[in-house]
Amino acid sequence: MSAQQAVFKIAKISSYPKSFSSSSTRRVSGVLRRSFSSVTTKATASMSLPGKKLENIVKPVPSDIEVAQAATPLRISHVLEQCKVSMEEYEPYGHYKAKISDKISKKMTEENKGHYVVVAGITPTPLGEGKSTTTIGLVQALGAHLEKFAVACIRQPSMGPTFGIKGGAAGGGYSQVIPMEEMNMHLTGDIHAIGIATNLIAAAVDTRMFHENTQSDEALFKRLFPPNKKGERKIARNMTRRLKRLGIEKTNPDEWSEKERSKFVRLDLDADKVTWRRVVDMNDRFLRQITIGESPTEKGQTRQTGFDITVASEVMAVLAMCTSLEDMDERFGKMIVGTSKSGEAVNCDDLGVTGAVTALMLEAIKPTMMQTLEGTPVLIHAGPFANIATGNSSVIADKIALSMVGKDGFVVTEAGFGADIGLEKFVNLKCRSSGLKPNCAVIVATVRALKCHGGGPAVQAGKPLDFAYLEENVNMVKDGCSNLTRHIENTRSFGIPVVIAINAFPTDTPAEHEAIRQAALAAGASAVEICTHHAEGGLGATELGKAVTRVCEENASASEFKLGYSTEDMSIEEKVEHIAKEYYRAGGVEFSEQAKEKIALFTEQGFGHLPVCMAKTQYSFSHDANMKGAPAGFTLPIGDLRLSAGAGFLVPLVGAFPTIPGLPTRPAYYEISVDTETEQIMGLS
Amino acid sequence: MSAQQAVFKIAKISSYPKSFSSSSTRRVSGVLRRSFSSVTTKATASMSLPGKKLENIVKPVPSDIEVAQAATPLRISHVLEQCKVSMEEYEPYGHYKAKISDKISKKMTEENKGHYVVVAGITPTPLGEGKSTTTIGLVQALGAHLEKFAVACIRQPSMGPTFGIKGGAAGGGYSQVIPMEEMNMHLTGDIHAIGIATNLIAAAVDTRMFHENTQSDEALFKRLFPPNKKGERKIARNMTRRLKRLGIEKTNPDEWSEKERSKFVRLDLDADKVTWRRVVDMNDRFLRQITIGESPTEKGQTRQTGFDITVASEVMAVLAMCTSLEDMDERFGKMIVGTSKSGEAVNCDDLGVTGAVTALMLEAIKPTMMQTLEGTPVLIHAGPFANIATGNSSVIADKIALSMVGKDGFVVTEAGFGADIGLEKFVNLKCRSSGLKPNCAVIVATVRALKCHGGGPAVQAGKPLDFAYLEENVNMVKDGCSNLTRHIENTRSFGIPVVIAINAFPTDTPAEHEAIRQAALAAGASAVEICTHHAEGGLGATELGKAVTRVCEENASASEFKLGYSTEDMSIEEKVEHIAKEYYRAGGVEFSEQAKEKIALFTEQGFGHLPVCMAKTQYSFSHDANMKGAPAGFTLPIGDLRLSAGAGFLVPLVGAFPTIPGLPTRPAYYEISVDTETEQIMGLS
C-alpha cells in the first residue's frame, strides 16, 4: 500500500477514537502490513452481531492464501467488542488475534447457553473433504447471512502437516479464518508451550534416573533438601504432593526415618518401563525410535525411546479435556511417566515438575480468538489429531463460546475425521468430560470421497485425479454411500440428529448429488444440503445454516443424547471391543502380547475404569487404510496401549500406528517463502 | 484485587481515553491479573522521556518475583508512545509486551544515533555477578534519575537455565524487567520459532537422504516436479536458488539433460558428514548424543547425531547477526547442513527449505519491548549463550534503540560473561557485522568473585557460601584483581574506555572496595563506581550513570575503537591462535585431529575467511574452569570445529564442550508453580 493510501486509511481511523491508541491519529510512519480500513465497517456494525457479508468474490476461486490476503480483517478488539468481551477478559496478540480468559467458560449455565453443533465427515481421501471449510462456511452463513450470533470452535493446526502434505487448517476458498498465515504458523504459541512442557518432563525423568543411579540416598537427600542459612531443610513447593502421596506427615525432613528418606528421594523408575516420550511439532519420522544418552557424559546410561508429534502428546490432551486452570494443574500432576521397579506408577507430582508445567501452560489455557472472512468470531484452541489423539478442540473453548452466543446463538465445533474417530471421541471422551450435549451433527460428504468408497481408483496427494473422479458415475457414488450410511448410523446411535452437507465440486452432477440425498435420508439423516461455501462463502452455506437452525430448535433439549458406553463397569478389553464392534463393525479384536501386558498393568495400577481413545487410521472404518466403503467382520489388531491418566483415558494403538508422520519427497515447504519487501508469506495452502 | 478496587482503578482509566479501547470505560467483569493504576503516572509523565522513580522500596530486598509482582507496570502502549514509536510500528502481545518493527533500525544514521554502551563482567562464579542487573540498574539510573533517554538491549532468557540452576535473566532486586515471569517464560515466542525452524531443517535433511536412498533419479524427478493439469512441470519457488547455484539456466525441467536432472534431484549428502543438529530449549543432557532412525519404518537408515540447546543454534546466531529481513533470508539460505559424498557443502537453498525457515522467523525478527521497574524501555531480542555462541543480543535491536534515543540518548547493551568471551565476540563478531562502535564499556565486578579468583574456596550454586566470602579479606580481593586487570586490558586493547561497576553486597567492606578501585585505575579504567541498584534501583547506580555519561561524551567519536583481527588475511588456525594468545594468554593452541580435518575441509570449501566464535567455559580465561585468576602460558585444546556459514563464523570447541547443559539434582522447577486462584506464577528467580 502506498503512503498515500495509508494516510487516507488512517484518516478514517482517527474518526474512530475508542479502540485505538492515541498514536492512531498520527500520520503513518513505517509500513502497514495490513490496512485498517475495516474499522469503517464498525460505524455501521458497531452494536450489531458479528458478521459482514463478503464483497467482490473472484471466480474461479484464487489460491487460499490469495483469497485470505486480499481480505481486510477487522481489528480483533472490534470483534471482541461485538462479542461483549471486556478488555479485562482478553490480551491482544498483534492486531488480529487475542487470547481470551478461560474464566469466561465459568459463566456458562444451562439457561444462557447456545445451540451446540458438531461437524464431522465421512471417511476422507488424503486430499481432505472440506470439514474445516464447512465449519467456517456454516458460521459465516449463520453469522453474516442468517443474523444469528455464531462462533466456530476449531483446533490449532500442527506445523507438521503445514510443511508436509496436507497444508494448513484455516479452511479454504471463501470460507477461511484470517489472517490464515498467522493461524497456520505459530498462532499464539500454545503448541510451542505444550512442546516445551512435555520435553521438560522428559528431561526431568532421564536426569532423575541418572542422579538416582549415581548417588546414595543420603547424597540425594542432602541435595534435594539443602539447609538454608539457619540450617533448616525446607520442602520445596512442588515436593508436597509426593509427600502427600507417600503419606508422610512430618514436614521437617530431618525428622524422617531412614526408610521415609529413601522412599521420598528414590522414584526408582524402571528405565525399560518409562513411557513418557519427547515431542516435536514437525513431521520428523527419524525421531520415531531413537537411543538417547550416548554421550560419554551420560556414563553409558543409554535407553531407547522416541518422539511423538506435539499434538499427540498428553499435555495437549489435557489442554483439550480440562475445564479450568485448577483442573489442568491437577491433571498434569496425574500424568504417568513410567513404572517403578516395584511396579508403582510414577507421575509428575512425584517428579516435582507439575507446577512448572502449569506455569508453562498458563497462557496456553486461554483460547485464541480470530475471525472468518465474513467477520464471524472463531475460537482456536488445542489441536489433537483425531487419528492418534482426541481429535477435538477444547472443552473450555466450547463453553466460552456457548456462553458468549447466548441461548439463541450457535456454536459450531469441529470433530476430526469421521464418525468412527473424531465424532466417537467427541461423544465418549469430550462430552463425557464437559457434560455438554450436542443439538445437531453435520456430516460433510463429497462425491469424490464417495466414489473412492464405491470402487474408484486410489486418490493420492500430489498426483493428478483419475478420470473416474472428473466425469459422472452415479453407480459408483451409490456404492460409496455405504460409507456415508454407516457414519449416519453411528452418529444417530448417540441420539444426535444428522444434517448432511454435500461439499459440492464443479465436476459433480445433479444425479450424483441426488444419489447421496436419497441414501442419506434413507439412513435417517434429518436433512441433506448442497453447499458451495468454498466458492461463495457463507452465502453458499445458507441452506445448510437453515437446516441446522431448524434441527437445533427441534432438538433444543438434546434429550435423546447418550454416551456410547459406561466406563466403570466395563473392562478395558470390553471397552475396546465395544468400539471395534459397534462403530467399526469389526468381527472381533486381537490383542498383542504387549497390549495384554499393558492392560494387566494399567488395570492393576487402578486405571481400568478410564474410557478409551483409539489410535487408528482415518482412511477406513478398519485398521487397513485400503478397506474402503463399509468393511465388516474383520479382526481389529491392537498392537500396544498407552496410558493418559492426566487426560483421563487409555490409548490402544490399532496395528503399529506411527505417532509422528513423515515428510513426502516434495513437501509443502518448497512453495512457502516470504516477500522480504511486503513481509507477506507466500505459498501457504 | 476486589471488584471494589477494580472499579476504582478503572474509573481512573476512563479519565485516560487515548491508549485504551472503549471497553475500558465499562465496569470490570472478569478478573484483572494486573491493576491499571499505573496510567495515573501518565497524566504527569505523558510528554516526558520514559522513566519514573521507584516508590516504597522494601528492605531487606524481597525475592525477585515478589519485587516484580508488587510493581505496577505501565501499559506498553504508553511506553512506546513516550519512545515515539507509532502504532503502525508495533504489535501488542498482551498489555505489557510489544513486538516492534525491525524497519525502525533502517532509520539509524551516523548523525541521529545515541551513545553506545556495552556491559560485560569479570570471570564469574556460578552464582553470577549481576551483569544483567547492572545493565537494568544503569538504564534506570539514566532514564529515571539523570533525565536521559536510555534504552537497554538484552537477550531473551533460555528456559533451560530458568528451570535448571541459574534461574531467569530479567535482572534482580529493584533492577528488573517486568513482568519478569512473562520475560522468563515464552516472551513473544522467538526461541520457539528458532527451535521449530531448526528442527524443520533437520527433518528435511534426514527425510531427503531417506528418499534419495530409496528412489531412482527418475522417481525423484517425477515427484519433485509433478506435472500440473496441463502436463507442465513447474519449478517450486524455493527450488530456484539451487538451480542458480548449479548454474542450470533452462527453467523447464523437461528440457534438462539426464545429467542435469540427476545433479538437481540428488543432494547426495554423506550421512556421516551431516553437521546440522536438532535443538530443544531445555537442559536435556540425554539428547547430547543419540542414534536416530531406529524405527523399522526408516529401513535401518540409523545415524548418530545430537541436540543442542536452542540458543546455541545457527538460526539463533543469524537472528542476532542479521541486519534486515532480506539479510536474514539470505543468511538462512547459506546455512550448511552437511557435505556431499563428493565433498561439496550442502546448504538450506539446496534443500529448498530457506523460504519456509524465513516464514517461521517472520515475527521473531522483531524485537520485543518491555520495561524496567522504573518504566525505562528495554528491547529483548535473540538469546545466544556467550560460552557456546555469540553471547550478544541482536544487531537489529541495538540499531533500533540507537535511532530511538537520538544523539543525546544512551543505549546500554549487554555482552555475556567476561571480556574473554562475550565482549570479545561483541567486538570481533557483532560490531564487525553491524559497523557500530561502542563509546564505553562497563565491566561488572563483585568482591565475591574477586575473592574466588584470589584463592577463595570454590563457589557452588545451591550450597551455602564459605565463611571466607562473608568476612573482610582485603588481600584475597587484591590477589583476585589479577582477573579484573586482564578484563580491563582486553577491553582497552579494542580502544574502548572502561568503567568498573562494583556490584556491592552487604557483606563487602570499604577496604575491599578500595582495593578494587586502586587495581582498576592502575589497569587503566576511566572510573570505578560502587553500585547498590539491586537494593535501591536506579538511585543506586546514579554515580555509575554519571561516569558512563562523562566517558561517552569524552569519547563521542569512538575514534580509537578497532576490531581485534582482520579475517581475510589470516588462516583459521591463526585466528584461533590470536584469540587464545591475545585474550586468554595461552602459550599455544593444540588442535585435535578432528579439528584439523574440519579446518582443512572448511578452508577448501571456501570458508577460511570467516571470523571465529569460540565455545569455551566462562569460568576461566582458560579451557579449565578451575584455573581462576589470570592463568597464562597454558596450551588451549581445540577438540572440534563447527561451521556457521549463514551466521558468518566458525565455532572452535575448546575441549569437549557440551552444547546442551544438564539439570541439577534439585532443579529450579521444584519451586515454580501457579496460584490457580490469582493466576500468578510463584517461585521464579
CSV table of C-alpha atoms in Angstrom, one decimal, chain B residues 171-321:
chain,number,residue,atom,x,y,z
B,171,GLY,CA,17.8,-8.8,36.3
B,172,GLY,CA,17.2,-8.9,40.1
B,173,GLY,CA,16.1,-7.0,43.2
B,174,TYR,CA,15.0,-3.4,42.3
B,175,SER,CA,16.7,-3.6,38.9
B,176,GLN,CA,14.5,-5.8,36.8
B,177,VAL,CA,12.5,-6.1,33.6
B,178,ILE,CA,8.8,-6.6,34.3
B,179,PRO,CA,6.6,-8.6,34.2
B,180,MET,CA,9.6,-10.9,34.9
B,181,GLU,CA,7.5,-14.1,34.6
B,182,GLU,CA,6.4,-13.1,31.0
B,183,MET,CA,10.0,-12.4,30.1
B,184,ASN,CA,11.3,-15.6,31.6
B,185,MET,CA,8.7,-17.9,30.2
B,186,HIS,CA,7.8,-17.7,26.4
B,187,LEU,CA,8.2,-14.0,26.0
B,188,THR,CA,6.8,-13.5,22.4
B,189,GLY,CA,7.8,-16.9,21.1
B,190,ASP,CA,11.1,-16.1,19.3
B,191,ILE,CA,13.1,-19.0,20.8
B,192,HIS,CA,10.2,-21.4,20.0
B,193,ALA,CA,10.3,-20.1,16.4
B,194,ILE,CA,14.0,-20.7,16.2
B,195,GLY,CA,13.5,-24.2,17.6
B,196,ILE,CA,10.9,-25.2,15.1
B,197,ALA,CA,12.8,-23.7,12.2
B,198,THR,CA,16.0,-25.6,13.2
B,199,ASN,CA,14.1,-28.8,13.5
B,200,LEU,CA,12.3,-28.3,10.2
B,201,ILE,CA,15.7,-28.2,8.5
B,202,ALA,CA,16.8,-31.4,10.4
B,203,ALA,CA,13.7,-33.2,9.3
B,204,ALA,CA,14.2,-32.1,5.8
B,205,VAL,CA,17.8,-33.4,5.8
B,206,ASP,CA,17.1,-36.9,7.1
B,207,THR,CA,13.9,-37.3,5.0
B,208,ARG,CA,15.8,-36.2,1.9
B,209,MET,CA,18.5,-38.7,2.5
B,210,PHE,CA,15.9,-41.4,3.0
B,211,HIS,CA,14.1,-40.6,-0.2
B,212,GLU,CA,17.3,-40.4,-2.2
B,213,ASN,CA,18.4,-43.8,-0.8
B,214,THR,CA,15.1,-45.4,-1.8
B,215,GLN,CA,14.3,-43.8,-5.1
B,216,SER,CA,15.8,-43.6,-8.6
B,217,ASP,CA,16.8,-40.3,-10.2
B,218,GLU,CA,13.7,-40.6,-12.4
B,219,ALA,CA,11.4,-41.3,-9.5
B,220,LEU,CA,12.8,-38.3,-7.6
B,221,PHE,CA,12.5,-36.1,-10.6
B,222,LYS,CA,8.8,-37.1,-11.2
B,223,ARG,CA,8.0,-36.5,-7.5
B,224,LEU,CA,9.9,-33.2,-7.2
B,225,PHE,CA,8.3,-31.9,-10.4
B,226,PRO,CA,4.7,-33.2,-10.6
B,227,PRO,CA,3.0,-32.2,-13.9
B,228,ASN,CA,0.1,-29.8,-13.5
B,229,LYS,CA,-3.3,-30.3,-15.2
B,230,LYS,CA,-1.7,-29.1,-18.5
B,231,GLY,CA,1.1,-31.6,-18.0
B,232,GLU,CA,3.7,-28.9,-17.4
B,233,ARG,CA,6.4,-29.4,-14.7
B,234,LYS,CA,6.8,-26.2,-12.6
B,235,ILE,CA,9.9,-25.3,-10.5
B,236,ALA,CA,8.8,-24.6,-7.0
B,237,ARG,CA,9.7,-21.1,-5.6
B,238,ASN,CA,12.3,-22.4,-3.2
B,239,MET,CA,14.0,-24.6,-5.9
B,240,THR,CA,15.2,-21.6,-7.9
B,241,ARG,CA,18.1,-20.9,-5.6
B,242,ARG,CA,19.6,-24.4,-6.1
B,243,LEU,CA,19.0,-24.0,-9.8
B,244,LYS,CA,21.1,-20.8,-9.7
B,245,ARG,CA,23.7,-22.5,-7.6
B,246,LEU,CA,24.1,-25.3,-10.1
B,247,GLY,CA,24.2,-22.9,-13.0
B,248,ILE,CA,21.2,-24.6,-14.7
B,249,GLU,CA,19.6,-22.0,-16.9
B,250,LYS,CA,16.7,-23.9,-18.5
B,251,THR,CA,13.6,-23.3,-16.3
B,252,ASN,CA,11.6,-26.1,-17.9
B,253,PRO,CA,12.8,-29.3,-16.1
B,254,ASP,CA,11.6,-31.3,-19.2
B,255,GLU,CA,14.4,-29.7,-21.1
B,256,TRP,CA,17.1,-30.8,-18.7
B,257,SER,CA,19.7,-33.4,-19.7
B,258,GLU,CA,19.8,-36.6,-17.7
B,259,LYS,CA,23.0,-35.2,-16.0
B,260,GLU,CA,21.3,-32.0,-15.0
B,261,ARG,CA,18.3,-33.9,-13.7
B,262,SER,CA,20.4,-36.2,-11.5
B,263,LYS,CA,22.5,-33.2,-10.4
B,264,PHE,CA,19.4,-31.3,-9.3
B,265,VAL,CA,17.4,-34.1,-7.6
B,266,ARG,CA,20.3,-35.7,-5.7
B,267,LEU,CA,22.0,-33.7,-2.9
B,268,ASP,CA,23.9,-36.9,-2.3
B,269,LEU,CA,24.6,-36.0,1.4
B,270,ASP,CA,27.1,-38.1,3.2
B,271,ALA,CA,25.2,-39.4,6.3
B,272,ASP,CA,28.5,-39.3,8.3
B,273,LYS,CA,29.1,-35.7,7.4
B,274,VAL,CA,25.7,-34.2,8.2
B,275,THR,CA,26.5,-31.4,10.7
B,276,TRP,CA,23.0,-30.0,11.2
B,277,ARG,CA,21.8,-30.8,14.7
B,278,ARG,CA,18.3,-30.6,16.2
B,279,VAL,CA,17.6,-28.3,19.2
B,280,VAL,CA,15.4,-28.1,22.3
B,281,ASP,CA,15.2,-25.1,24.7
B,282,MET,CA,15.7,-27.3,27.7
B,283,ASN,CA,18.6,-28.7,29.8
B,284,ASP,CA,18.2,-32.2,28.4
B,285,ARG,CA,21.6,-33.8,28.6
B,286,PHE,CA,20.5,-37.2,27.4
B,287,LEU,CA,20.0,-35.7,23.9
B,288,ARG,CA,23.7,-34.6,23.6
B,289,GLN,CA,24.4,-37.7,21.6
B,290,ILE,CA,21.7,-40.0,20.2
B,291,THR,CA,21.0,-42.5,17.4
B,292,ILE,CA,18.0,-41.8,15.2
B,293,GLY,CA,16.1,-43.7,12.6
B,294,GLU,CA,15.7,-46.9,14.7
B,295,SER,CA,12.0,-47.5,13.8
B,296,PRO,CA,11.5,-50.3,11.2
B,297,THR,CA,9.8,-47.7,9.1
B,298,GLU,CA,13.1,-46.0,8.5
B,299,LYS,CA,14.5,-49.2,7.0
B,300,GLY,CA,17.7,-49.4,9.0
B,301,GLN,CA,18.9,-45.9,8.0
B,302,THR,CA,20.2,-45.1,11.5
B,303,ARG,CA,22.6,-42.3,12.2
B,304,GLN,CA,24.3,-40.8,15.2
B,305,THR,CA,23.6,-37.1,15.9
B,306,GLY,CA,22.6,-34.9,18.8
B,307,PHE,CA,20.6,-32.0,20.1
B,308,ASP,CA,21.9,-28.6,21.1
B,309,ILE,CA,20.1,-26.1,23.3
B,310,THR,CA,18.1,-23.8,21.0
B,311,VAL,CA,20.1,-20.7,22.0
B,312,ALA,CA,23.2,-22.3,20.6
B,313,SER,CA,21.7,-22.9,17.2
B,314,GLU,CA,22.8,-21.2,14.0
B,315,VAL,CA,19.3,-19.9,13.4
B,316,MET,CA,19.6,-18.0,16.7
B,317,ALA,CA,23.0,-16.7,15.6
B,318,VAL,CA,21.6,-15.5,12.3
B,319,LEU,CA,18.8,-13.7,14.1
B,320,ALA,CA,21.4,-12.0,16.4
B,321,MET,CA,23.8,-11.0,13.5
